[in-house]
Coordinates of C-alpha atoms in Angstrom, one line a residue:
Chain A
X1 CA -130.7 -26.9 -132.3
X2 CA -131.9 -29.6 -130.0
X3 CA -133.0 -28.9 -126.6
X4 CA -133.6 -30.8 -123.3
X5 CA -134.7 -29.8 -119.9
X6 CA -132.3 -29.2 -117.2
X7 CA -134.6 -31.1 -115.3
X8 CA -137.7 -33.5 -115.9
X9 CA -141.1 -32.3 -114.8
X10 CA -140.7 -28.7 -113.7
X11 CA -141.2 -26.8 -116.7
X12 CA -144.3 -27.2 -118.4
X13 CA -145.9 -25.8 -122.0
X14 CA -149.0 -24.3 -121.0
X15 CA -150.8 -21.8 -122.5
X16 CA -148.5 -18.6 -123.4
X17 CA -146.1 -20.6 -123.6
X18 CA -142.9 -22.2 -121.4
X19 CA -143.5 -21.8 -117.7
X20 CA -142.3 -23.2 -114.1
X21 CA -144.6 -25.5 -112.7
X22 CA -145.2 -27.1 -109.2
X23 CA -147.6 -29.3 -107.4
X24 CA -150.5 -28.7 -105.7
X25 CA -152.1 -31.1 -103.3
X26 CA -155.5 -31.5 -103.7
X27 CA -156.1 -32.5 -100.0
X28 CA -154.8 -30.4 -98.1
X29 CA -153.5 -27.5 -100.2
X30 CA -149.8 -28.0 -99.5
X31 CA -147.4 -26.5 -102.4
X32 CA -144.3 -28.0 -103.5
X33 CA -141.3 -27.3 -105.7
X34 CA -140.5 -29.7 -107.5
X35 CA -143.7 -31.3 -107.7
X36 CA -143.5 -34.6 -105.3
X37 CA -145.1 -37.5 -105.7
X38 CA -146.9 -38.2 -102.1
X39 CA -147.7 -34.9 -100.3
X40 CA -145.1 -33.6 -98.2
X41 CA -148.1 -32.8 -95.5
X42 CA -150.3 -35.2 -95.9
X43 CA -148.8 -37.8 -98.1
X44 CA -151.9 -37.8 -100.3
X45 CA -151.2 -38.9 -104.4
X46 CA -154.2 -36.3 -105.1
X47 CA -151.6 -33.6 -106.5
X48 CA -151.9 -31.3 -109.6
X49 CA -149.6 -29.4 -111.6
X50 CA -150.0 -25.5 -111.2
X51 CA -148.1 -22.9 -112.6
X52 CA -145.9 -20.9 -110.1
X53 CA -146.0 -17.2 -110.1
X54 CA -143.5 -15.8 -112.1
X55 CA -141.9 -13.2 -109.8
X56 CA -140.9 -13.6 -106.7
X57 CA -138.8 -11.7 -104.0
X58 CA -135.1 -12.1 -103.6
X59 CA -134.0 -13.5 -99.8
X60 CA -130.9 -14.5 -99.7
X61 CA -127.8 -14.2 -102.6
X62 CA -123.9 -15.1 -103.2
X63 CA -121.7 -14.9 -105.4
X64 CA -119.4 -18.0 -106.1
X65 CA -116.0 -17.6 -107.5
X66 CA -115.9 -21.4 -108.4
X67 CA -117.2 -23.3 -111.5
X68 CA -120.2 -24.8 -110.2
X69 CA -122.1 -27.1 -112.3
X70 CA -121.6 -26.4 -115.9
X71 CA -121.2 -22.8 -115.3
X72 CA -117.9 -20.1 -115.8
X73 CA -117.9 -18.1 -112.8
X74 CA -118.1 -15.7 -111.3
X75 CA -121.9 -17.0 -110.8
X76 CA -124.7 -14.9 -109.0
X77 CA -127.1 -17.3 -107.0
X78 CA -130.2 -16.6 -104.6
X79 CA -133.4 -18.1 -102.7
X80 CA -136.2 -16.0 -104.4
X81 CA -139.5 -17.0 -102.2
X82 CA -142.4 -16.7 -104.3
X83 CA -146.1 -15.8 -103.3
X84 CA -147.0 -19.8 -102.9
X85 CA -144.9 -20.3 -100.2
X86 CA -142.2 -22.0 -102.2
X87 CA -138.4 -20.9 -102.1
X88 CA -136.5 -21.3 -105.1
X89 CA -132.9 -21.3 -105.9
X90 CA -131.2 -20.3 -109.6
X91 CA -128.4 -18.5 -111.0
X92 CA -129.4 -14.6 -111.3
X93 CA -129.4 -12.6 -114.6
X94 CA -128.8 -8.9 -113.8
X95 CA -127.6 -6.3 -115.5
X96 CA -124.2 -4.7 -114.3
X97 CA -126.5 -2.0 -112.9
X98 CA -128.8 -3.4 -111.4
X99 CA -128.0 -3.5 -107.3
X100 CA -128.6 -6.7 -105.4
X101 CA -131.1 -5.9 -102.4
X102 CA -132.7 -8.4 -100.2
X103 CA -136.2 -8.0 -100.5
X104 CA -136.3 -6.9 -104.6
X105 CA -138.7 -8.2 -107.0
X106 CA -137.7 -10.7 -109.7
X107 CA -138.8 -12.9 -112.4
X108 CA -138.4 -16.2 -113.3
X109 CA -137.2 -16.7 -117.0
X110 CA -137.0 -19.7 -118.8
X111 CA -133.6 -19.4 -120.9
X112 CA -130.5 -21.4 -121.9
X113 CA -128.1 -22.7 -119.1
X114 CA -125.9 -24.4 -121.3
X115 CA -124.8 -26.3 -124.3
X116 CA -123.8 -29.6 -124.5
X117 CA -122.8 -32.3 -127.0
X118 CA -125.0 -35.0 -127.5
X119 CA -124.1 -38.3 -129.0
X120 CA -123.4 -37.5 -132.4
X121 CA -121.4 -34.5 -131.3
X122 CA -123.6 -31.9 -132.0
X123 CA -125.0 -29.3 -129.7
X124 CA -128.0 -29.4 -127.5
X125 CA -128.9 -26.5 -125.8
X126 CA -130.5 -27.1 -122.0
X127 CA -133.2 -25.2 -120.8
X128 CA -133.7 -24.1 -117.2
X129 CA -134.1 -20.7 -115.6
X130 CA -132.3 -17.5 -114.2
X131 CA -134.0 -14.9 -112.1
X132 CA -133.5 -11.4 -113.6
X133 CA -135.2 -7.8 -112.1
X134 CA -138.3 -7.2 -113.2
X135 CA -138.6 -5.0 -116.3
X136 CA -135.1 -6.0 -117.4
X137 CA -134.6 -7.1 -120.8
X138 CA -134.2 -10.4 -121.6
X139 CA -132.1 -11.4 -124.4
X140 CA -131.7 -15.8 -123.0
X141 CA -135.6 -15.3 -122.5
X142 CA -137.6 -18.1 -124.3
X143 CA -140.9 -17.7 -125.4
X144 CA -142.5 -20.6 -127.2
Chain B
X1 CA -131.2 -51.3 -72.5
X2 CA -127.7 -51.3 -71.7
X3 CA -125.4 -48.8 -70.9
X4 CA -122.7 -48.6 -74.2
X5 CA -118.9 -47.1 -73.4
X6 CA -116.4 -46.2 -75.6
X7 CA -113.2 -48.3 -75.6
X8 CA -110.8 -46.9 -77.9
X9 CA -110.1 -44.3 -80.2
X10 CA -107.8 -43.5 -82.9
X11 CA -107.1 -41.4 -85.7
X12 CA -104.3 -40.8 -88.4
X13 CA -102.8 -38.0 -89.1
X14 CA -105.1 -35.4 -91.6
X15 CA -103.5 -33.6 -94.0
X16 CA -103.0 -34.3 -98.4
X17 CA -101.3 -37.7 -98.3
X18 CA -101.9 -38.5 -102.5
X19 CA -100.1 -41.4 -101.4
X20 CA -101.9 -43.1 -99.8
X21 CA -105.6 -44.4 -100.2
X22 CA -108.5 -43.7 -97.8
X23 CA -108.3 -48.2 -97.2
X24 CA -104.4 -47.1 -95.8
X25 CA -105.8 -44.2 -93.8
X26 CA -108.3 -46.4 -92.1
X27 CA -106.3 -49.2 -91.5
X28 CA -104.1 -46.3 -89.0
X29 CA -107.1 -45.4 -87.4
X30 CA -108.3 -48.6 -87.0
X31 CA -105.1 -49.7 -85.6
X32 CA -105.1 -46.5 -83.1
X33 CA -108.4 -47.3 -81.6
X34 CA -107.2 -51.1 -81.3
X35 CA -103.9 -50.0 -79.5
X36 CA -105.6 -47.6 -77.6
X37 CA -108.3 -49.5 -76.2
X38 CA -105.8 -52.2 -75.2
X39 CA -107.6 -55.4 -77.1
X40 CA -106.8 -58.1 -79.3
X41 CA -108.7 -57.3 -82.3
X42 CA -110.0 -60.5 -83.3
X43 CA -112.6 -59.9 -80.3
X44 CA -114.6 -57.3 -82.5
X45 CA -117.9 -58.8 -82.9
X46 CA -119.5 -56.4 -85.9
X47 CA -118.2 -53.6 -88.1
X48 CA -119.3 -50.4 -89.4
X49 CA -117.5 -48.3 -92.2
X50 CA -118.2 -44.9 -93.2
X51 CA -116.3 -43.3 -96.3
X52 CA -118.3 -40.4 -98.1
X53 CA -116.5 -40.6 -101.8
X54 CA -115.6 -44.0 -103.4
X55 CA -115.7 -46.4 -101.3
X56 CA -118.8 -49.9 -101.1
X57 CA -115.9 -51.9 -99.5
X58 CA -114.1 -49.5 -97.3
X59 CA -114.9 -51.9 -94.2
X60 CA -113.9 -54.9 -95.1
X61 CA -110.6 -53.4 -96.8
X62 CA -109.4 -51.6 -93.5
X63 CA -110.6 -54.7 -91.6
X64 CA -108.5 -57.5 -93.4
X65 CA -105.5 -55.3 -92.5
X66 CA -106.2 -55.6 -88.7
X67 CA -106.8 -59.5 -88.5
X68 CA -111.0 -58.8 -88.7
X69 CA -112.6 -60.8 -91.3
X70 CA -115.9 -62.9 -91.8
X71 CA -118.0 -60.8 -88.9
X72 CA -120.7 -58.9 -90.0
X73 CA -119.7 -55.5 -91.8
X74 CA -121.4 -52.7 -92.9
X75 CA -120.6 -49.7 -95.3
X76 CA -122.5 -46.7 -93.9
X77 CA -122.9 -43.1 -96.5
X78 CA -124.6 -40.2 -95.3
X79 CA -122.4 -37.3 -96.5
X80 CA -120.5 -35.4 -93.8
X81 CA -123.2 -37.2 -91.5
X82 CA -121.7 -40.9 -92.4
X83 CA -119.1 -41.2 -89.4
X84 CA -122.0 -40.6 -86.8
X85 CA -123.9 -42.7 -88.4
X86 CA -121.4 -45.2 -88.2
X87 CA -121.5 -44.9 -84.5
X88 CA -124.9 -44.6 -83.9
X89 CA -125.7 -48.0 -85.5
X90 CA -123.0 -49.7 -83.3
X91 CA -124.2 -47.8 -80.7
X92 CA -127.3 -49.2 -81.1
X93 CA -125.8 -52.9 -82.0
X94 CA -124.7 -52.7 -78.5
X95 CA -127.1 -50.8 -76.3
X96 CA -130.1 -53.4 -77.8
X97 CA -127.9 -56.3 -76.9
X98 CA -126.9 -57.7 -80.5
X99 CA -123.1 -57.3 -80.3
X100 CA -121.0 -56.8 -77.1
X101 CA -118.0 -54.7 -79.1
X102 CA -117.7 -53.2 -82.1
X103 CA -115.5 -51.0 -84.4
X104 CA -116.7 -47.8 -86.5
X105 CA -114.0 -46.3 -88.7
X106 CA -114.8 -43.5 -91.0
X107 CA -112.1 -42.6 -93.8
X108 CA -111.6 -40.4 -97.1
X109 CA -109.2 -39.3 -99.0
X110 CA -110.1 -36.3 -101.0
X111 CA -107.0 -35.3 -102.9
X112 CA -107.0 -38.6 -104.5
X113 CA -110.9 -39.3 -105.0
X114 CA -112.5 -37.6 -108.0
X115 CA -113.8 -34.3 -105.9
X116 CA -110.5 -33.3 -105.9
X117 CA -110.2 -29.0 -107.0
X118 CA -114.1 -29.2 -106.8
X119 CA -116.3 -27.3 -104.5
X120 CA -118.5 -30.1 -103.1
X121 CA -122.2 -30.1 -104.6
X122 CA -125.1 -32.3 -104.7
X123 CA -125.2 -34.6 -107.5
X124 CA -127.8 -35.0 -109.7
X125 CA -130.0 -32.7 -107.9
X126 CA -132.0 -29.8 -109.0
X127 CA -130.5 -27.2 -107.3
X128 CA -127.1 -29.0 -107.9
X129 CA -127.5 -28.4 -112.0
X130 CA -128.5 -24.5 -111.1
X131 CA -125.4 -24.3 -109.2
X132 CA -125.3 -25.1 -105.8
X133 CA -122.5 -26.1 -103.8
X134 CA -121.8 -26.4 -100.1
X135 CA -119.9 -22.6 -99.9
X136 CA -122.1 -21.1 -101.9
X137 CA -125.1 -22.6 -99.5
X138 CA -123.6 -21.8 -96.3
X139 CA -123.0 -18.4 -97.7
X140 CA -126.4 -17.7 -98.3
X141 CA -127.1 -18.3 -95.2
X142 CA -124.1 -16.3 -93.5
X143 CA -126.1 -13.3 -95.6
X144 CA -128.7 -13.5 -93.6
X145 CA -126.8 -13.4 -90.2
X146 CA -126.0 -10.4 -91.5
X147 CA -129.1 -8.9 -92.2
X148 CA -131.8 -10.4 -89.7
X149 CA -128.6 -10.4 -86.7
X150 CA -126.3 -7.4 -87.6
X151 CA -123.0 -9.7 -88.5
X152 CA -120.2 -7.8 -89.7
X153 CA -117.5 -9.8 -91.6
X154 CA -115.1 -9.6 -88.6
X155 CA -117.6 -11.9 -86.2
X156 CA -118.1 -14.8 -89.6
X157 CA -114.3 -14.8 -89.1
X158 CA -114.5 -15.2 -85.5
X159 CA -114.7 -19.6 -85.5
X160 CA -112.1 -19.8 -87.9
X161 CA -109.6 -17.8 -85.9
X162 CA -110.6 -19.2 -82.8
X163 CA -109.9 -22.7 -84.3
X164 CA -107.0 -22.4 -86.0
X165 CA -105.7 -21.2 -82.9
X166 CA -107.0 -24.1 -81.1
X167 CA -105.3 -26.3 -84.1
X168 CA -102.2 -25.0 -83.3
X169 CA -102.5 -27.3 -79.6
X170 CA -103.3 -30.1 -81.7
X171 CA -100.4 -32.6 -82.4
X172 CA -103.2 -33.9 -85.6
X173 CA -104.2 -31.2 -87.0
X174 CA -103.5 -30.3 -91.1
X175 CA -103.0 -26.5 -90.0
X176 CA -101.0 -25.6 -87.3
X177 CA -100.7 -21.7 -87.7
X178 CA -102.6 -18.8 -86.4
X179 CA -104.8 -16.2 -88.4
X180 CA -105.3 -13.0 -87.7
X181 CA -108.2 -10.8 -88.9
X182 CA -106.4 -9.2 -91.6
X183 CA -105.4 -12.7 -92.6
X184 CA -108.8 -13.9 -93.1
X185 CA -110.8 -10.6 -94.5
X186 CA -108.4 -10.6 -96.9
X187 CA -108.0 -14.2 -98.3
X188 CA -110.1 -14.5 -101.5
X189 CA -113.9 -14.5 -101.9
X190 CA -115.0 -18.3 -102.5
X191 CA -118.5 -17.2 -102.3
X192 CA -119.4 -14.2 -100.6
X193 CA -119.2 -13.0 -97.3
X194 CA -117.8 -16.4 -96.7
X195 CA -113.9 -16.5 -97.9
X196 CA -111.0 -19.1 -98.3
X197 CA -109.6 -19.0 -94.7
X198 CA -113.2 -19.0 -93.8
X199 CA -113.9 -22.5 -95.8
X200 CA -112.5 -26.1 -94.3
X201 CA -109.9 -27.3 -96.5
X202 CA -110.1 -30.9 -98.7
X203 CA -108.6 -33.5 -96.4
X204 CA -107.7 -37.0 -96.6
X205 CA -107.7 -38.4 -92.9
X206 CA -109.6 -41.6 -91.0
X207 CA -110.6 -41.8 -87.5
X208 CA -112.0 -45.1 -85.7
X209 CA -113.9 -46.2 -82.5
X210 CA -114.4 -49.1 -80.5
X211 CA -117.7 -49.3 -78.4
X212 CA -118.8 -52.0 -76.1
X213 CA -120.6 -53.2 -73.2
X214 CA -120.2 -51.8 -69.4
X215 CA -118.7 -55.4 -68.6
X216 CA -116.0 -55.1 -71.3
X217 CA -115.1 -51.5 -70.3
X218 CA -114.6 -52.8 -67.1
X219 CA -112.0 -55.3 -67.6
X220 CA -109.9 -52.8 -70.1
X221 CA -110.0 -49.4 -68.6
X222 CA -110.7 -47.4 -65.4
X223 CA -111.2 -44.4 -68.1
X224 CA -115.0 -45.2 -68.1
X225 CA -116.6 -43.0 -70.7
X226 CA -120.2 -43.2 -71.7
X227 CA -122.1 -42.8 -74.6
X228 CA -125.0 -41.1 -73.0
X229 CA -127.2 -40.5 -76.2
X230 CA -127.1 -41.0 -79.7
X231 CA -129.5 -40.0 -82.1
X232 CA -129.6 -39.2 -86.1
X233 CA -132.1 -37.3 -88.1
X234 CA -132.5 -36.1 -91.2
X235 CA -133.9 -32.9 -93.2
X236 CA -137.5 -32.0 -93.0
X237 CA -139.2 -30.5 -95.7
X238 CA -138.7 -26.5 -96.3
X239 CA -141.9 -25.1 -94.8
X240 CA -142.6 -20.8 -96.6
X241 CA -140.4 -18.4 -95.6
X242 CA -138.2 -20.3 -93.3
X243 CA -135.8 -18.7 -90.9
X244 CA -132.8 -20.2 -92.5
X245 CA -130.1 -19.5 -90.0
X246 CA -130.8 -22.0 -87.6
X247 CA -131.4 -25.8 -88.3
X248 CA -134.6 -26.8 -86.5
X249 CA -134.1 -30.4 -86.7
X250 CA -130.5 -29.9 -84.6
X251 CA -132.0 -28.1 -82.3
X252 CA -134.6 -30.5 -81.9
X253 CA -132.5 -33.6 -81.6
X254 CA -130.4 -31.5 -78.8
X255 CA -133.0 -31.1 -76.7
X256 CA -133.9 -34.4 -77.4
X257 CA -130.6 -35.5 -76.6
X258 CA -130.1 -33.4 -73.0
X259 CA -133.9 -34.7 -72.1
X260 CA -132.7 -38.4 -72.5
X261 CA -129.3 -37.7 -70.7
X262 CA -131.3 -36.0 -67.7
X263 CA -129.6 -32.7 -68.4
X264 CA -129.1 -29.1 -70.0
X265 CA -127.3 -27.3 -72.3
X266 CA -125.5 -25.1 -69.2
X267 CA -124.3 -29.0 -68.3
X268 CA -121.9 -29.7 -71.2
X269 CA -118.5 -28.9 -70.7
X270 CA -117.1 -29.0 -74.6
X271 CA -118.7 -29.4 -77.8
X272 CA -117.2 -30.6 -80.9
X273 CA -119.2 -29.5 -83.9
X274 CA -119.3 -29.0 -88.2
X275 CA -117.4 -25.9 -88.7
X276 CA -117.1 -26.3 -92.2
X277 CA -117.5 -22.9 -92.9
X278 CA -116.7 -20.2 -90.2
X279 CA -119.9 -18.4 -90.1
X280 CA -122.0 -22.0 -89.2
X281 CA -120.5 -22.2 -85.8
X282 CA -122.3 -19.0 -85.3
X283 CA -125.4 -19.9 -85.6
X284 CA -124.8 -23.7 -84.1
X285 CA -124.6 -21.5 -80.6
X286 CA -128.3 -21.1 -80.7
X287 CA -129.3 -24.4 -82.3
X288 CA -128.0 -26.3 -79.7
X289 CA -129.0 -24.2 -76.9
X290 CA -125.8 -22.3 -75.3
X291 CA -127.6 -19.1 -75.9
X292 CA -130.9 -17.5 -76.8
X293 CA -132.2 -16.4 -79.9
X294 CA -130.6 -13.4 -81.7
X295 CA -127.5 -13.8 -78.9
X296 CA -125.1 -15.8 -80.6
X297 CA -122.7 -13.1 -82.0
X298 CA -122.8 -11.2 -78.6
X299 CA -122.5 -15.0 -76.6
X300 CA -119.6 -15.4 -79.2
X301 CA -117.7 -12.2 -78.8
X302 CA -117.7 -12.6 -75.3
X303 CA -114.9 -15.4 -75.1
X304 CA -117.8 -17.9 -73.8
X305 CA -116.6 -20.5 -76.7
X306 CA -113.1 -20.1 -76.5
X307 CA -110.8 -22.8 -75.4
X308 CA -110.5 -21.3 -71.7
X309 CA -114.6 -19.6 -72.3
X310 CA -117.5 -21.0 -70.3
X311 CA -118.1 -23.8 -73.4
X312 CA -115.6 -24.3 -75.3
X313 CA -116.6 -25.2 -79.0
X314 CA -114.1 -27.2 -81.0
X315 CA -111.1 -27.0 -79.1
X316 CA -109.5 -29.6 -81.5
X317 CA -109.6 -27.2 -84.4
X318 CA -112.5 -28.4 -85.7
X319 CA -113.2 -28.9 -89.3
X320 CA -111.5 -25.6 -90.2
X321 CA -108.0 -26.3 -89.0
X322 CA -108.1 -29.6 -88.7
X323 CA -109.5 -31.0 -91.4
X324 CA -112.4 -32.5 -93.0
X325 CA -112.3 -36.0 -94.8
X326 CA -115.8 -36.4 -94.9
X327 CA -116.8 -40.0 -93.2
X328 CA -113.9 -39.6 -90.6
X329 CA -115.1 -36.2 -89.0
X330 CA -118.2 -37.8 -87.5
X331 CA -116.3 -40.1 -85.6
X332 CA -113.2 -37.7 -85.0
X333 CA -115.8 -35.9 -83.5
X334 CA -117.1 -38.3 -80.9
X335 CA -113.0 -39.5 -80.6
X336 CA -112.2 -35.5 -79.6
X337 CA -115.3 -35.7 -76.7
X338 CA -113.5 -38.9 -75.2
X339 CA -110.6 -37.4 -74.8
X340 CA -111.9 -34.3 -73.5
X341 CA -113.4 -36.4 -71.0
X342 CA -110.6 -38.9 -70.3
X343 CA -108.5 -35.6 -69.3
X344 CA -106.0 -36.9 -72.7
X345 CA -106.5 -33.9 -74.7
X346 CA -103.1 -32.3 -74.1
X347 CA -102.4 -28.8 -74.8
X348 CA -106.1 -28.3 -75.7
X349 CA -107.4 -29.9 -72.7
X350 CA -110.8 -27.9 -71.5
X351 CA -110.4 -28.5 -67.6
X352 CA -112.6 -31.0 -66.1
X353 CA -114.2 -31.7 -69.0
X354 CA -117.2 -34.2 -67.3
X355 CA -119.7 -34.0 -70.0
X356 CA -119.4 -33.9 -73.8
X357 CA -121.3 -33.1 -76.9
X358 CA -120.1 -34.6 -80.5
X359 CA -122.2 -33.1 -83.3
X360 CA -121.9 -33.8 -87.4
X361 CA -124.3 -32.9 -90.2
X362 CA -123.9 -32.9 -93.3
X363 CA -125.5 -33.0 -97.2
X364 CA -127.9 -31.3 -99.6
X365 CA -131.2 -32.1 -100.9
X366 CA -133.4 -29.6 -102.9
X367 CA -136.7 -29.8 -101.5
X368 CA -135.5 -30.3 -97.6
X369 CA -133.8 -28.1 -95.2
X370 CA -130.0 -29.0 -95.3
X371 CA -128.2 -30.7 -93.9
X372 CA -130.0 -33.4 -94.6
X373 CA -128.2 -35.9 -92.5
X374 CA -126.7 -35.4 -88.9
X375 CA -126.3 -36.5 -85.2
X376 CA -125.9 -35.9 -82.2
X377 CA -124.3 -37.6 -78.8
X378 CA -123.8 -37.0 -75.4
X379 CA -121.1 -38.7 -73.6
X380 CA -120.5 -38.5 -69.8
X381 CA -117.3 -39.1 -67.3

């Protein structure tokens, strides 16, 4: 099947395969998700795409009981903040188990969001993330 | 600079009207304000429009149906933020000396515009495809108040019970009914802690102002109202583990705004505000300086924002009871303030209202701290 990015420059192929990616300015440091053009500091053009951390800890979450974008809900969300300093936001993955606590551990994975025709009629499948507990099997999860 | 006054005001009525378009709506309000500020309308000298969903011609639409064409118009969007926008730049048309009078008229109509049944969401934004949408933001949020302040799910219902009361005095408003506790608490989840009765419902509705020159006030009205301040910002950029209850760049265009007026917080007499969600007025206390840091739920509890409290925070009904079409609440806002001030309020009059604050924010950009657009002004007896 074909597949496209949610979203355009924030998941890269590095080595090990797919993986989250920010920017990094080379003047003064500043991080930022998604990568930005101009630094949001310093407005400098010197920035290079890093990898983010791939876990981060959960600070805020809700559920919605409305479709929101192209998803059935009932949808789990939350702001993970991860160890660069930035905050994300993402549908969570968790098993029925698994209790929501602020301040838990989770990890980025790279999965399927959605399906969606494309002009033929035929199915793409867009790629973005969830953030699922750590240690939790991952049966969307997308290696290379 | 020169001293800007507000003329006239108007609204229509806000409520589902699939009848009529969001051009009908703010030809009403436009009307109102004309009627009410007692000129003929052909001496508006500029135009601004606001209208959040649909609408690159709203202006000129509502204008042709007042007798207003050929003077310079302007189509204004900045989400929830686009009525005080609106205003702003008149305000500024006139305080600067480019225009003498002016009319700002801010209308939507959801139930007929293409958001209808939706949750509002950003488009085309990042955290928009991951699912994102205005409850579900303000909820996140709410969360915290609980967890950093100690909310319980009685004091997020708090704003919304307090308005709908306050709705009730208001000949305008969509909802004119009280809610009790039970009522809310048990309404369904839209995206937890924050549920339906907690959520301001889709509106179609238009409000309009006139502004003008100290000389033109004079000749119209005794009723001299001010526009004090006026002042728009936007989101800054998300900074590590930010504090997000509490908007930083609200709180800084407050005290901006009470520096430039020569006053304090402790001076205003009645605020009108975005309650869009019950929980948000909460924190809003603290933003804008009524109380300190980590006192807001005790500040609120202790009747201090009520309609006869020490500051009485949306004694229209605000957004929750009555209404929210996008573009017109910035102005409906401002409209509510003057008249507060002009002692016209009716059964939801604060007494002696002297000195006014009109706030609106609004929209959602990943990458900055939401809203991303908003205003504040101060208006004075």
């Amino acid at each position: 099947m074909e597949r496209r990015m949610f979203y355009s420059g924030v998941i890269s192929e590095r080595e090990g395969g797919l993986c989250v990616v920010g920017g990094k300015c080379q003047h003064c440091g500043a991080v930022s998700y998604p990568q930005k053009e101009m630094c949001h500091q310093c407005a400098s053009e010197s920035i290079i795409e890093i990898p983010l951390s791939p876990k981060g800890k959960l600070y805020s979450y809700t559920t919605t009981t409305r479709p929101v974008s192209n998803f059935t809900p009932p949808v789990v969300l939350g702001y993970v903040d991860l160890p660069e300093g930035v905050r994300m936001f993402g549908p969570l993955d968790l098993d029925a188990d698994t209790e929501l606590e602020i301040g838990m551990e989770l990890e980025i994975n790279i999965c399927e969001l959605w399906k969606e025709p494309d002009a033929n009629g035929d199915d793409v499948s867009v790629i973005g993330y969830r953030f699922k507990a750590v240690n939790q099997l991952e049966p969307g999860g997308i290696r290379l | 600079m020169r001293k800007v006054y507000v003329l006239g005001v108007g609204q229509s009525m806000f409520g589902k009207y699939k009848e009529l378009l969001a051009t009908e709506l703010g030809t009403t309000a436009a009307k109102a304000a004309i009627k009410d500020a007692g000129i003929n309308p052909k001496k508006i000298q500029v135009a601004y429009g606001s209208r959040a969903i649909e609408g690159n011609t709203a202006i000129q639409d509502i204008m042709k149906n007042v007798g207003v064409a050929e003077i310079e118009m302007n189509n204004v969007e900045n989400a929830c933020g686009s009525g005080i926008t609106a205003t702003n730049l008149l305000y500024r048309d006139i305080a600067y000396g480019i225009y003498d009078i002016g009319i700002a008229v801010g209308t939507d109509s959801m139930s007929t515009s293409n958001l209808a049944g939706k949750v509002l969401a950003p488009q085309k934004d990042i955290d928009g495809y991951l699912g994102i949408s205005m409850p579900s933001y303000f909820a996140l949020i709410a969360r915290r108040l609980m967890y950093d302040y100690g909310a319980t799910l009685e004091d997020l219902a708090y704003p919304t019970i307090k308005n709908h009361i306050n709705g009730c005095l208001n000949p305008y408003s969509m909802y004119k009914k009280r809610l009790t506790i039970e009522d809310v608490l048990a309404s369904p989840i839209v995206s937890d802690p924050i549920k339906v009765l907690e959520c301001c419902p889709s509106t179609d509705g238009a409000a309009a102002v006139i502004l003008c020159t100290e000389e033109i006030a004079r000749q119209y009205t005794a009723k001299l109202i001010r526009m004090e301040t006026s002042i728009i910002r936007s989101g800054c950029f998300d900074t590590p583990q930010r504090d997000i209850v509490g908007d930083r760049v609200v709180a800084d265009m407050a005290n901006a705004s009470y520096e430039m007026a020569g006053i304090g917080p402790e001076d205003i007499d009645v605020i009108e505000l975005h309650d869009a969600f019950s929980p948000e007025e909460i924190w809003a206390y603290e933003t804008l300086g009524l109380c300190k840091k980590g006192e807001a739920i005790s500040f609120m509890k202790s009747g201090a924002v009520d309609l006869g409290g020490k500051i009485p925070v949306n004694p229209s009904g605000g957004l929750l009871a009555l209404g929210h079409p996008i573009a017109a609440s910035g102005i409906r806002v401002l409209n509510e303030i003057t008249l507060q001030l002009r002692g016209e309020a009716g059964e939801h009059q604060v007494k002696n209202a002297k000195t006014g604050l009109a706030q609106m924010v609004g929209g959602y950009v990943t990458g900055l701290v939401a809203p991303v657009a908003g205003g504040i002004q101060i208006l004075t007896r």
